[in-house]
Amino acid sequence: MKRRTVLEGAVLGATAVAAEPWGRLAAALRQGSRVDEASANTLIARTADLHIQELNLSAQLLQHKVESHLDAITAVLPRAGRHERALTIAAGETAALAGWVAWDLGEHTRANAYYKVASECAASAGQPPLRALALTYASYGNYDPKGKLGLLRQAAQDVRGHGNAAAAAWVHGRYAEEAALLGDSTEALKALDRARFAYDFADHTSEQAWVRFVTPYRMDSLTLSVYGQLRRVELTITADDAIARLGGGLPEGGVVVLGDLAIALLRGGNIDQALDVSRAFAAAAQAKPNTMGKDRARAVAALLPAGERDLAHHLRELAA
């Protein structure tokens, strides 16, 4: 495969591609040889850690870390030897995260380039769930609602089978979110059932490195998002369960859960409780800024009653 094909269709020349992290990774995929096991394991563990850090760091702080790590893996791929497949998967997981961060920063061409090379890593390593990661991230940036569902349907095909339960729960949960936004309650609820069933068999701490963020709190947020959009009667008890699970502290992913909880309560018409949660979310989003929190801040601000101008203004500032 020629280097220029790596970003087929992107508005970037071959020279620019080679100069970027995704271009260097794509070039390294076509080489190969020796690296020791300890170094390989360190790089793989670092990949998992970056997916956890995404829950708590802003895109600006995370971008350099992710791209530097991608460069580190790219540098050793030509010498990977028997670790080539594992490092190719780690590289793809890192590239997908780099794309997600770039998208959050408004760098959409860059994000798509990362998603493309992450999918190439998946093909090279024979790892369909890695392609599912890229497709599901890309679904957030697709402006065509039916296009989103198409990406997520393909992703769902890629996470079938043993060892992919957490990934499947996330993908089906995302599909449920998008179907709910389209008002298709039947499809949304069926997908949510699939997500929750898959999660019964999931262990987000021991499956793919990138599923570390698919915590019980994240599943709460997906459920709240769907029930809130559809204004389901299950919203109240789900909200109570989510609040109880959060407890007195703010675990990793709690910012996202509070945001989805506020949105769900606002959509469901429970205004008094929604305002309490919205204020808690604003404080949490300021204390622990992260990529998903900004999106929630915009949505909460847009849904607040007219009398909450100060809170809405504060949330828009957090989302900027």
PDB file of C-alpha atoms in Angstrom:
ATOM      1  CA  MET A   1       0.000   0.000   0.000  1.00  0.00           C
ATOM      2  CA  LYS A   2       1.422   3.406  -0.985  1.00  0.00           C
ATOM      3  CA  ARG A   3       1.703   6.106   1.643  1.00  0.00           C
ATOM      4  CA  ARG A   4      -0.606   8.489  -0.215  1.00  0.00           C
ATOM      5  CA  THR A   5      -3.458   5.977   0.129  1.00  0.00           C
ATOM      6  CA  VAL A   6      -3.458   6.298   3.907  1.00  0.00           C
ATOM      7  CA  LEU A   7      -5.564   9.440   3.813  1.00  0.00           C
ATOM      8  CA  GLU A   8      -7.443   8.754   0.593  1.00  0.00           C
ATOM      9  CA  GLY A   9      -9.978  11.486   0.093  1.00  0.00           C
ATOM     10  CA  ALA A  10      -8.539  13.789   2.787  1.00  0.00           C
ATOM     11  CA  VAL A  11      -7.418  17.282   1.858  1.00  0.00           C
ATOM     12  CA  LEU A  12      -3.781  16.599   2.742  1.00  0.00           C
ATOM     13  CA  GLY A  13      -0.769  15.926   0.545  1.00  0.00           C
ATOM     14  CA  ALA A  14       1.518  12.929   0.928  1.00  0.00           C
ATOM     15  CA  THR A  15       4.248  15.078   2.489  1.00  0.00           C
ATOM     16  CA  ALA A  16       1.894  16.472   5.127  1.00  0.00           C
ATOM     17  CA  VAL A  17       0.611  12.983   5.882  1.00  0.00           C
ATOM     18  CA  ALA A  18       4.105  11.632   6.519  1.00  0.00           C
ATOM     19  CA  ALA A  19       4.787  14.528   8.873  1.00  0.00           C
ATOM     20  CA  GLU A  20       1.738  13.804  11.054  1.00  0.00           C
ATOM     21  CA  PRO A  21       1.478  11.101  13.749  1.00  0.00           C
ATOM     22  CA  TRP A  22      -1.119   9.126  11.793  1.00  0.00           C
ATOM     23  CA  GLY A  23       1.075   9.213   8.694  1.00  0.00           C
ATOM     24  CA  ARG A  24       4.108   7.932  10.572  1.00  0.00           C
ATOM     25  CA  LEU A  25       1.988   5.165  12.094  1.00  0.00           C
ATOM     26  CA  ALA A  26       0.645   4.121   8.690  1.00  0.00           C
ATOM     27  CA  ALA A  27       4.186   3.946   7.310  1.00  0.00           C
ATOM     28  CA  ALA A  28       5.377   1.877  10.285  1.00  0.00           C
ATOM     29  CA  LEU A  29       2.603  -0.651   9.714  1.00  0.00           C
ATOM     30  CA  ARG A  30       4.407  -1.720   6.539  1.00  0.00           C
ATOM     31  CA  GLN A  31       7.686  -2.553   8.293  1.00  0.00           C
ATOM     32  CA  GLY A  32       8.524  -4.859  11.190  1.00  0.00           C
ATOM     33  CA  SER A  33      11.181  -6.573  13.485  1.00  0.00           C
ATOM     34  CA  ARG A  34      12.253  -6.796  17.262  1.00  0.00           C
ATOM     35  CA  VAL A  35      11.252  -5.168  20.581  1.00  0.00           C
ATOM     36  CA  ASP A  36      11.483  -6.657  24.090  1.00  0.00           C
ATOM     37  CA  GLU A  37       8.428  -7.810  26.023  1.00  0.00           C
ATOM     38  CA  ALA A  38       8.789  -5.323  28.894  1.00  0.00           C
ATOM     39  CA  SER A  39       8.815  -2.368  26.504  1.00  0.00           C
ATOM     40  CA  ALA A  40       5.827  -3.712  24.606  1.00  0.00           C
ATOM     41  CA  ASN A  41       3.854  -4.232  27.829  1.00  0.00           C
ATOM     42  CA  THR A  42       4.697  -0.722  29.031  1.00  0.00           C
ATOM     43  CA  LEU A  43       3.402   0.819  25.819  1.00  0.00           C
ATOM     44  CA  ILE A  44       0.230  -1.261  25.936  1.00  0.00           C
ATOM     45  CA  ALA A  45      -0.408  -0.337  29.583  1.00  0.00           C
ATOM     46  CA  ARG A  46       0.131   3.339  28.757  1.00  0.00           C
ATOM     47  CA  THR A  47      -2.535   3.060  26.052  1.00  0.00           C
ATOM     48  CA  ALA A  48      -5.072   1.833  28.593  1.00  0.00           C
ATOM     49  CA  ASP A  49      -4.082   4.600  31.004  1.00  0.00           C
ATOM     50  CA  LEU A  50      -4.683   7.290  28.389  1.00  0.00           C
ATOM     51  CA  HIS A  51      -8.214   6.017  27.828  1.00  0.00           C
ATOM     52  CA  ILE A  52      -8.807   6.403  31.570  1.00  0.00           C
ATOM     53  CA  GLN A  53      -7.258   9.880  31.642  1.00  0.00           C
ATOM     54  CA  GLU A  54      -9.733  10.950  28.953  1.00  0.00           C
ATOM     55  CA  LEU A  55     -12.389  10.917  31.656  1.00  0.00           C
ATOM     56  CA  ASN A  56     -10.672  13.620  33.669  1.00  0.00           C
ATOM     57  CA  LEU A  57      -8.497  15.713  31.351  1.00  0.00           C
ATOM     58  CA  SER A  58      -9.477  18.419  28.898  1.00  0.00           C
ATOM     59  CA  ALA A  59      -8.800  17.820  25.227  1.00  0.00           C
ATOM     60  CA  GLN A  60      -6.072  20.483  25.264  1.00  0.00           C
ATOM     61  CA  LEU A  61      -4.174  18.693  28.039  1.00  0.00           C
ATOM     62  CA  LEU A  62      -4.719  15.237  26.581  1.00  0.00           C
ATOM     63  CA  GLN A  63      -3.817  15.863  22.947  1.00  0.00           C
ATOM     64  CA  HIS A  64      -0.051  16.151  23.391  1.00  0.00           C
ATOM     65  CA  LYS A  65       0.062  13.083  25.642  1.00  0.00           C
ATOM     66  CA  VAL A  66      -1.878  10.972  23.169  1.00  0.00           C
ATOM     67  CA  GLU A  67       0.058  12.048  20.090  1.00  0.00           C
ATOM     68  CA  SER A  68       3.401  11.624  21.880  1.00  0.00           C
ATOM     69  CA  HIS A  69       2.395   8.111  22.878  1.00  0.00           C
ATOM     70  CA  LEU A  70       1.346   7.335  19.326  1.00  0.00           C
ATOM     71  CA  ASP A  71       4.779   8.482  18.150  1.00  0.00           C
ATOM     72  CA  ALA A  72       6.411   6.197  20.737  1.00  0.00           C
ATOM     73  CA  ILE A  73       4.520   3.140  19.471  1.00  0.00           C
ATOM     74  CA  THR A  74       5.146   4.117  15.858  1.00  0.00           C
ATOM     75  CA  ALA A  75       8.891   4.321  16.538  1.00  0.00           C
ATOM     76  CA  VAL A  76       9.077   0.714  17.772  1.00  0.00           C
ATOM     77  CA  LEU A  77       6.672  -0.902  15.303  1.00  0.00           C
ATOM     78  CA  PRO A  78       9.423  -1.576  12.715  1.00  0.00           C
ATOM     79  CA  ARG A  79      11.222  -3.591  15.449  1.00  0.00           C
ATOM     80  CA  ALA A  80       8.130  -5.144  17.035  1.00  0.00           C
ATOM     81  CA  GLY A  81       8.804  -8.764  16.057  1.00  0.00           C
ATOM     82  CA  ARG A  82       6.404 -11.119  17.867  1.00  0.00           C
ATOM     83  CA  HIS A  83       4.787  -8.118  19.586  1.00  0.00           C
ATOM     84  CA  GLU A  84       3.758  -6.529  16.285  1.00  0.00           C
ATOM     85  CA  ARG A  85       0.075  -7.452  16.488  1.00  0.00           C
ATOM     86  CA  ALA A  86      -0.350  -6.317  20.106  1.00  0.00           C
ATOM     87  CA  LEU A  87       1.438  -3.040  19.429  1.00  0.00           C
ATOM     88  CA  THR A  88      -0.530  -2.487  16.237  1.00  0.00           C
ATOM     89  CA  ILE A  89      -3.731  -2.825  18.266  1.00  0.00           C
ATOM     90  CA  ALA A  90      -2.376  -0.429  20.914  1.00  0.00           C
ATOM     91  CA  ALA A  91      -1.416   2.001  18.157  1.00  0.00           C
ATOM     92  CA  GLY A  92      -4.912   1.827  16.699  1.00  0.00           C
ATOM     93  CA  GLU A  93      -6.504   2.379  20.095  1.00  0.00           C
ATOM     94  CA  THR A  94      -4.265   5.398  20.599  1.00  0.00           C
ATOM     95  CA  ALA A  95      -4.997   6.740  17.116  1.00  0.00           C
ATOM     96  CA  ALA A  96      -8.732   6.440  17.728  1.00  0.00           C
ATOM     97  CA  LEU A  97      -8.386   8.391  20.980  1.00  0.00           C
ATOM     98  CA  ALA A  98      -6.283  11.002  19.179  1.00  0.00           C
ATOM     99  CA  GLY A  99      -9.114  11.337  16.676  1.00  0.00           C
ATOM    100  CA  TRP A 100     -11.663  11.770  19.436  1.00  0.00           C
ATOM    101  CA  VAL A 101      -9.568  14.492  21.068  1.00  0.00           C
ATOM    102  CA  ALA A 102      -9.010  16.232  17.726  1.00  0.00           C
ATOM    103  CA  TRP A 103     -12.751  16.177  17.014  1.00  0.00           C
ATOM    104  CA  ASP A 104     -13.454  17.747  20.401  1.00  0.00           C
ATOM    105  CA  LEU A 105     -11.012  20.531  19.527  1.00  0.00           C
ATOM    106  CA  GLY A 106     -12.816  21.170  16.245  1.00  0.00           C
ATOM    107  CA  GLU A 107     -10.069  19.600  14.101  1.00  0.00           C
ATOM    108  CA  HIS A 108     -12.427  17.464  12.055  1.00  0.00           C
ATOM    109  CA  THR A 109     -10.142  16.622   9.131  1.00  0.00           C
ATOM    110  CA  ARG A 110      -7.459  15.554  11.578  1.00  0.00           C
ATOM    111  CA  ALA A 111      -9.976  13.455  13.529  1.00  0.00           C
ATOM    112  CA  ASN A 112     -11.131  11.616  10.413  1.00  0.00           C
ATOM    113  CA  ALA A 113      -7.530  10.914   9.450  1.00  0.00           C
ATOM    114  CA  TYR A 114      -6.904   9.326  12.846  1.00  0.00           C
ATOM    115  CA  TYR A 115     -10.075   7.254  12.635  1.00  0.00           C
ATOM    116  CA  LYS A 116      -9.047   6.023   9.198  1.00  0.00           C
ATOM    117  CA  VAL A 117      -5.606   4.878  10.314  1.00  0.00           C
ATOM    118  CA  ALA A 118      -7.118   3.289  13.445  1.00  0.00           C
ATOM    119  CA  SER A 119      -9.323   1.228  11.113  1.00  0.00           C
ATOM    120  CA  GLU A 120      -6.217   0.314   9.110  1.00  0.00           C
ATOM    121  CA  CYS A 121      -4.601  -0.921  12.321  1.00  0.00           C
ATOM    122  CA  ALA A 122      -7.710  -3.023  12.980  1.00  0.00           C
ATOM    123  CA  ALA A 123      -7.490  -4.581   9.525  1.00  0.00           C
ATOM    124  CA  SER A 124      -3.747  -5.160   9.831  1.00  0.00           C
ATOM    125  CA  ALA A 125      -4.106  -6.850  13.229  1.00  0.00           C
ATOM    126  CA  GLY A 126      -7.334  -8.698  12.444  1.00  0.00           C
ATOM    127  CA  GLN A 127      -9.087  -6.936  15.341  1.00  0.00           C
ATOM    128  CA  PRO A 128     -12.676  -5.963  14.406  1.00  0.00           C
ATOM    129  CA  PRO A 129     -13.485  -4.422  17.842  1.00  0.00           C
ATOM    130  CA  LEU A 130     -10.785  -1.830  17.183  1.00  0.00           C
ATOM    131  CA  ARG A 131     -12.620  -0.743  14.051  1.00  0.00           C
ATOM    132  CA  ALA A 132     -15.774  -0.545  16.177  1.00  0.00           C
ATOM    133  CA  LEU A 133     -13.998   1.944  18.427  1.00  0.00           C
ATOM    134  CA  ALA A 134     -13.127   4.176  15.469  1.00  0.00           C
ATOM    135  CA  LEU A 135     -16.621   3.882  13.996  1.00  0.00           C
ATOM    136  CA  THR A 136     -18.348   4.665  17.288  1.00  0.00           C
ATOM    137  CA  TYR A 137     -16.153   7.704  17.929  1.00  0.00           C
ATOM    138  CA  ALA A 138     -16.824   8.814  14.354  1.00  0.00           C
ATOM    139  CA  SER A 139     -20.567   8.505  14.945  1.00  0.00           C
ATOM    140  CA  TYR A 140     -20.448  11.544  17.228  1.00  0.00           C
ATOM    141  CA  GLY A 141     -19.097  13.701  14.416  1.00  0.00           C
ATOM    142  CA  ASN A 142     -21.382  12.483  11.646  1.00  0.00           C
ATOM    143  CA  TYR A 143     -24.021  15.134  11.001  1.00  0.00           C
ATOM    144  CA  ASP A 144     -26.420  12.792   9.195  1.00  0.00           C
ATOM    145  CA  PRO A 145     -28.633  10.982  11.750  1.00  0.00           C
ATOM    146  CA  LYS A 146     -29.023   7.973   9.473  1.00  0.00           C
ATOM    147  CA  GLY A 147     -25.302   8.039   8.825  1.00  0.00           C
ATOM    148  CA  LYS A 148     -24.693   7.799  12.563  1.00  0.00           C
ATOM    149  CA  LEU A 149     -26.889   4.724  12.790  1.00  0.00           C
ATOM    150  CA  GLY A 150     -25.100   3.160   9.828  1.00  0.00           C
ATOM    151  CA  LEU A 151     -21.718   3.553  11.506  1.00  0.00           C
ATOM    152  CA  LEU A 152     -23.091   2.105  14.733  1.00  0.00           C
ATOM    153  CA  ARG A 153     -24.695  -0.861  12.974  1.00  0.00           C
ATOM    154  CA  GLN A 154     -21.309  -1.723  11.465  1.00  0.00           C
ATOM    155  CA  ALA A 155     -19.654  -1.255  14.841  1.00  0.00           C
ATOM    156  CA  ALA A 156     -22.185  -3.651  16.391  1.00  0.00           C
ATOM    157  CA  GLN A 157     -21.157  -6.303  13.869  1.00  0.00           C
ATOM    158  CA  ASP A 158     -17.531  -5.790  14.874  1.00  0.00           C
ATOM    159  CA  VAL A 159     -18.070  -6.428  18.596  1.00  0.00           C
ATOM    160  CA  ARG A 160     -19.884  -9.737  18.384  1.00  0.00           C
ATOM    161  CA  GLY A 161     -18.314 -12.686  20.150  1.00  0.00           C
ATOM    162  CA  HIS A 162     -16.566 -13.605  23.378  1.00  0.00           C
ATOM    163  CA  GLY A 163     -14.504 -10.975  25.164  1.00  0.00           C
ATOM    164  CA  ASN A 164     -16.304  -7.979  23.689  1.00  0.00           C
ATOM    165  CA  ALA A 165     -19.160  -7.521  26.147  1.00  0.00           C
ATOM    166  CA  ALA A 166     -18.170  -4.060  27.416  1.00  0.00           C
ATOM    167  CA  ALA A 167     -17.512  -2.851  23.878  1.00  0.00           C
ATOM    168  CA  ALA A 168     -20.863  -4.257  22.726  1.00  0.00           C
ATOM    169  CA  ALA A 169     -22.657  -2.553  25.627  1.00  0.00           C
ATOM    170  CA  TRP A 170     -21.196   0.819  24.624  1.00  0.00           C
ATOM    171  CA  VAL A 171     -21.916   0.418  20.909  1.00  0.00           C
ATOM    172  CA  HIS A 172     -25.515  -0.702  21.457  1.00  0.00           C
ATOM    173  CA  GLY A 173     -25.965   2.068  24.037  1.00  0.00           C
ATOM    174  CA  ARG A 174     -24.786   4.641  21.505  1.00  0.00           C
ATOM    175  CA  TYR A 175     -27.168   3.204  18.921  1.00  0.00           C
ATOM    176  CA  ALA A 176     -29.987   3.525  21.457  1.00  0.00           C
ATOM    177  CA  GLU A 177     -29.064   7.176  22.033  1.00  0.00           C
ATOM    178  CA  GLU A 178     -29.147   8.029  18.361  1.00  0.00           C
ATOM    179  CA  ALA A 179     -32.363   6.102  17.714  1.00  0.00           C
ATOM    180  CA  ALA A 180     -33.973   7.947  20.630  1.00  0.00           C
ATOM    181  CA  LEU A 181     -32.899  11.284  19.164  1.00  0.00           C
ATOM    182  CA  LEU A 182     -34.710  10.287  15.973  1.00  0.00           C
ATOM    183  CA  GLY A 183     -37.815   9.487  18.015  1.00  0.00           C
ATOM    184  CA  ASP A 184     -37.693   5.768  17.181  1.00  0.00           C
ATOM    185  CA  SER A 185     -38.608   4.457  20.612  1.00  0.00           C
ATOM    186  CA  THR A 186     -38.911   0.828  19.486  1.00  0.00           C
ATOM    187  CA  GLU A 187     -35.379   0.692  18.055  1.00  0.00           C
ATOM    188  CA  ALA A 188     -33.966   2.738  20.923  1.00  0.00           C
ATOM    189  CA  LEU A 189     -35.402   0.522  23.642  1.00  0.00           C
ATOM    190  CA  LYS A 190     -34.410  -2.680  21.834  1.00  0.00           C
ATOM    191  CA  ALA A 191     -30.839  -1.407  21.499  1.00  0.00           C
ATOM    192  CA  LEU A 192     -30.782  -0.313  25.142  1.00  0.00           C
ATOM    193  CA  ASP A 193     -31.918  -3.796  26.191  1.00  0.00           C
ATOM    194  CA  ARG A 194     -29.081  -5.282  24.140  1.00  0.00           C
ATOM    195  CA  ALA A 195     -26.624  -2.893  25.769  1.00  0.00           C
ATOM    196  CA  ARG A 196     -27.730  -3.684  29.298  1.00  0.00           C
ATOM    197  CA  PHE A 197     -27.802  -7.429  28.608  1.00  0.00           C
ATOM    198  CA  ALA A 198     -24.262  -7.318  27.222  1.00  0.00           C
ATOM    199  CA  TYR A 199     -23.081  -5.356  30.238  1.00  0.00           C
ATOM    200  CA  ASP A 200     -24.286  -8.119  32.550  1.00  0.00           C
ATOM    201  CA  PHE A 201     -21.435 -10.203  31.102  1.00  0.00           C
ATOM    202  CA  ALA A 202     -18.888  -7.394  30.823  1.00  0.00           C
ATOM    203  CA  ASP A 203     -15.700  -6.655  32.720  1.00  0.00           C
ATOM    204  CA  HIS A 204     -14.510  -3.218  31.643  1.00  0.00           C
ATOM    205  CA  THR A 205     -11.234  -3.692  33.562  1.00  0.00           C
ATOM    206  CA  SER A 206     -10.029  -6.756  31.661  1.00  0.00           C
ATOM    207  CA  GLU A 207     -11.309  -6.565  28.091  1.00  0.00           C
ATOM    208  CA  GLN A 208      -9.858  -4.239  25.422  1.00  0.00           C
ATOM    209  CA  ALA A 209      -7.723  -1.395  26.769  1.00  0.00           C
ATOM    210  CA  TRP A 210     -10.131   1.256  25.551  1.00  0.00           C
ATOM    211  CA  VAL A 211     -13.229  -0.099  27.316  1.00  0.00           C
ATOM    212  CA  ARG A 212     -11.916   1.131  30.687  1.00  0.00           C
ATOM    213  CA  PHE A 213     -14.282   4.091  30.375  1.00  0.00           C
ATOM    214  CA  VAL A 214     -17.345   1.829  30.007  1.00  0.00           C
ATOM    215  CA  THR A 215     -17.987   1.902  33.748  1.00  0.00           C
ATOM    216  CA  PRO A 216     -21.348   1.323  35.456  1.00  0.00           C
ATOM    217  CA  TYR A 217     -21.574   5.134  35.658  1.00  0.00           C
ATOM    218  CA  ARG A 218     -21.188   5.410  31.878  1.00  0.00           C
ATOM    219  CA  MET A 219     -23.934   2.841  31.391  1.00  0.00           C
ATOM    220  CA  ASP A 220     -26.116   4.904  33.714  1.00  0.00           C
ATOM    221  CA  SER A 221     -25.514   7.940  31.522  1.00  0.00           C
ATOM    222  CA  LEU A 222     -26.477   6.060  28.345  1.00  0.00           C
ATOM    223  CA  THR A 223     -29.673   4.797  29.963  1.00  0.00           C
ATOM    224  CA  LEU A 224     -30.539   8.250  31.264  1.00  0.00           C
ATOM    225  CA  SER A 225     -29.907   9.764  27.855  1.00  0.00           C
ATOM    226  CA  VAL A 226     -32.313   7.339  26.172  1.00  0.00           C
ATOM    227  CA  TYR A 227     -35.050   7.510  28.803  1.00  0.00           C
ATOM    228  CA  GLY A 228     -34.832  11.289  29.009  1.00  0.00           C
ATOM    229  CA  GLN A 229     -35.074  11.754  25.259  1.00  0.00           C
ATOM    230  CA  LEU A 230     -38.065   9.409  25.069  1.00  0.00           C
ATOM    231  CA  ARG A 231     -39.584  10.793  28.298  1.00  0.00           C
ATOM    232  CA  ARG A 232     -40.024   7.293  29.662  1.00  0.00           C
ATOM    233  CA  VAL A 233     -41.585   6.661  33.063  1.00  0.00           C
ATOM    234  CA  GLU A 234     -38.475   4.621  33.948  1.00  0.00           C
ATOM    235  CA  LEU A 235     -36.516   7.876  34.065  1.00  0.00           C
ATOM    236  CA  THR A 236     -37.279   8.644  37.721  1.00  0.00           C
ATOM    237  CA  ILE A 237     -36.114   5.346  39.167  1.00  0.00           C
ATOM    238  CA  THR A 238     -33.109   5.269  36.846  1.00  0.00           C
ATOM    239  CA  ALA A 239     -32.142   8.758  37.986  1.00  0.00           C
ATOM    240  CA  ASP A 240     -32.469   7.719  41.635  1.00  0.00           C
ATOM    241  CA  ASP A 241     -30.307   4.658  41.011  1.00  0.00           C
ATOM    242  CA  ALA A 242     -27.670   6.751  39.222  1.00  0.00           C
ATOM    243  CA  ILE A 243     -27.527   9.262  42.077  1.00  0.00           C
ATOM    244  CA  ALA A 244     -27.221   6.429  44.612  1.00  0.00           C
ATOM    245  CA  ARG A 245     -24.410   4.824  42.609  1.00  0.00           C
ATOM    246  CA  LEU A 246     -22.503   8.104  42.483  1.00  0.00           C
ATOM    247  CA  GLY A 247     -22.738   8.433  46.260  1.00  0.00           C
ATOM    248  CA  GLY A 248     -21.098  11.389  47.974  1.00  0.00           C
ATOM    249  CA  GLY A 249     -18.024  11.526  45.774  1.00  0.00           C
ATOM    250  CA  LEU A 250     -17.369  12.014  42.083  1.00  0.00           C
ATOM    251  CA  PRO A 251     -15.822   8.909  40.521  1.00  0.00           C
ATOM    252  CA  GLU A 252     -14.226   8.817  37.093  1.00  0.00           C
ATOM    253  CA  GLY A 253     -16.975   9.385  34.576  1.00  0.00           C
ATOM    254  CA  GLY A 254     -19.168  11.091  37.163  1.00  0.00           C
ATOM    255  CA  VAL A 255     -19.133  14.373  35.258  1.00  0.00           C
ATOM    256  CA  VAL A 256     -20.732  12.680  32.257  1.00  0.00           C
ATOM    257  CA  VAL A 257     -23.309  10.937  34.438  1.00  0.00           C
ATOM    258  CA  LEU A 258     -24.301  14.177  36.178  1.00  0.00           C
ATOM    259  CA  GLY A 259     -24.592  15.891  32.801  1.00  0.00           C
ATOM    260  CA  ASP A 260     -26.794  13.167  31.349  1.00  0.00           C
ATOM    261  CA  LEU A 261     -28.799  13.084  34.562  1.00  0.00           C
ATOM    262  CA  ALA A 262     -29.421  16.845  34.383  1.00  0.00           C
ATOM    263  CA  ILE A 263     -30.404  16.624  30.714  1.00  0.00           C
ATOM    264  CA  ALA A 264     -32.739  13.711  31.370  1.00  0.00           C
ATOM    265  CA  LEU A 265     -34.459  15.438  34.285  1.00  0.00           C
ATOM    266  CA  LEU A 266     -34.842  18.686  32.337  1.00  0.00           C
ATOM    267  CA  ARG A 267     -36.357  16.849  29.388  1.00  0.00           C
ATOM    268  CA  GLY A 268     -38.561  14.837  31.710  1.00  0.00           C
ATOM    269  CA  GLY A 269     -39.950  17.958  33.381  1.00  0.00           C
ATOM    270  CA  ASN A 270     -38.610  17.327  36.893  1.00  0.00           C
ATOM    271  CA  ILE A 271     -37.341  20.910  37.145  1.00  0.00           C
ATOM    272  CA  ASP A 272     -36.531  21.263  40.847  1.00  0.00           C
ATOM    273  CA  GLN A 273     -34.394  18.128  40.944  1.00  0.00           C
ATOM    274  CA  ALA A 274     -32.968  18.979  37.521  1.00  0.00           C
ATOM    275  CA  LEU A 275     -31.722  22.356  38.762  1.00  0.00           C
ATOM    276  CA  ASP A 276     -30.032  20.774  41.790  1.00  0.00           C
ATOM    277  CA  VAL A 277     -28.283  18.248  39.560  1.00  0.00           C
ATOM    278  CA  SER A 278     -27.411  20.930  36.978  1.00  0.00           C
ATOM    279  CA  ARG A 279     -25.627  22.970  39.652  1.00  0.00           C
ATOM    280  CA  ALA A 280     -23.764  19.882  40.852  1.00  0.00           C
ATOM    281  CA  PHE A 281     -22.831  19.114  37.253  1.00  0.00           C
ATOM    282  CA  ALA A 282     -21.541  22.659  36.687  1.00  0.00           C
ATOM    283  CA  ALA A 283     -19.304  22.384  39.756  1.00  0.00           C
ATOM    284  CA  ALA A 284     -18.045  18.952  38.695  1.00  0.00           C
ATOM    285  CA  ALA A 285     -17.413  20.010  35.105  1.00  0.00           C
ATOM    286  CA  GLN A 286     -15.349  22.933  36.333  1.00  0.00           C
ATOM    287  CA  ALA A 287     -13.390  20.753  38.783  1.00  0.00           C
ATOM    288  CA  LYS A 288     -12.845  17.895  36.328  1.00  0.00           C
ATOM    289  CA  PRO A 289     -13.028  19.207  32.755  1.00  0.00           C
ATOM    290  CA  ASN A 290     -13.179  16.530  30.085  1.00  0.00           C
ATOM    291  CA  THR A 291     -14.172  16.110  26.479  1.00  0.00           C
ATOM    292  CA  MET A 292     -17.651  14.724  27.108  1.00  0.00           C
ATOM    293  CA  GLY A 293     -18.435  17.264  29.817  1.00  0.00           C
ATOM    294  CA  LYS A 294     -18.243  20.182  27.374  1.00  0.00           C
ATOM    295  CA  ASP A 295     -20.923  18.641  25.185  1.00  0.00           C
ATOM    296  CA  ARG A 296     -23.172  18.070  28.195  1.00  0.00           C
ATOM    297  CA  ALA A 297     -22.632  21.645  29.391  1.00  0.00           C
ATOM    298  CA  ARG A 298     -23.938  23.004  26.089  1.00  0.00           C
ATOM    299  CA  ALA A 299     -26.988  20.732  26.219  1.00  0.00           C
ATOM    300  CA  VAL A 300     -27.846  21.527  29.843  1.00  0.00           C
ATOM    301  CA  ALA A 301     -27.508  25.275  29.191  1.00  0.00           C
ATOM    302  CA  ALA A 302     -29.893  25.038  26.249  1.00  0.00           C
ATOM    303  CA  LEU A 303     -32.524  23.203  28.304  1.00  0.00           C
ATOM    304  CA  LEU A 304     -32.487  25.358  31.449  1.00  0.00           C
ATOM    305  CA  PRO A 305     -35.562  27.500  32.229  1.00  0.00           C
ATOM    306  CA  ALA A 306     -35.391  31.162  31.235  1.00  0.00           C
ATOM    307  CA  GLY A 307     -34.959  32.228  34.863  1.00  0.00           C
ATOM    308  CA  GLU A 308     -31.622  30.390  35.156  1.00  0.00           C
ATOM    309  CA  ARG A 309     -29.640  32.767  32.949  1.00  0.00           C
ATOM    310  CA  ASP A 310     -26.613  32.899  35.256  1.00  0.00           C
ATOM    311  CA  LEU A 311     -26.276  29.119  35.415  1.00  0.00           C
ATOM    312  CA  ALA A 312     -26.783  28.829  31.666  1.00  0.00           C
ATOM    313  CA  HIS A 313     -24.096  31.470  31.049  1.00  0.00           C
ATOM    314  CA  HIS A 314     -21.657  29.655  33.345  1.00  0.00           C
ATOM    315  CA  LEU A 315     -22.257  26.349  31.550  1.00  0.00           C
ATOM    316  CA  ARG A 316     -21.707  27.952  28.144  1.00  0.00           C
ATOM    317  CA  GLU A 317     -18.406  29.315  29.414  1.00  0.00           C
ATOM    318  CA  LEU A 318     -17.406  25.816  30.513  1.00  0.00           C
ATOM    319  CA  ALA A 319     -18.316  24.497  27.062  1.00  0.00           C
ATOM    320  CA  ALA A 320     -16.298  27.136  25.208  1.00  0.00           C
TER     321      ALA A 320
END
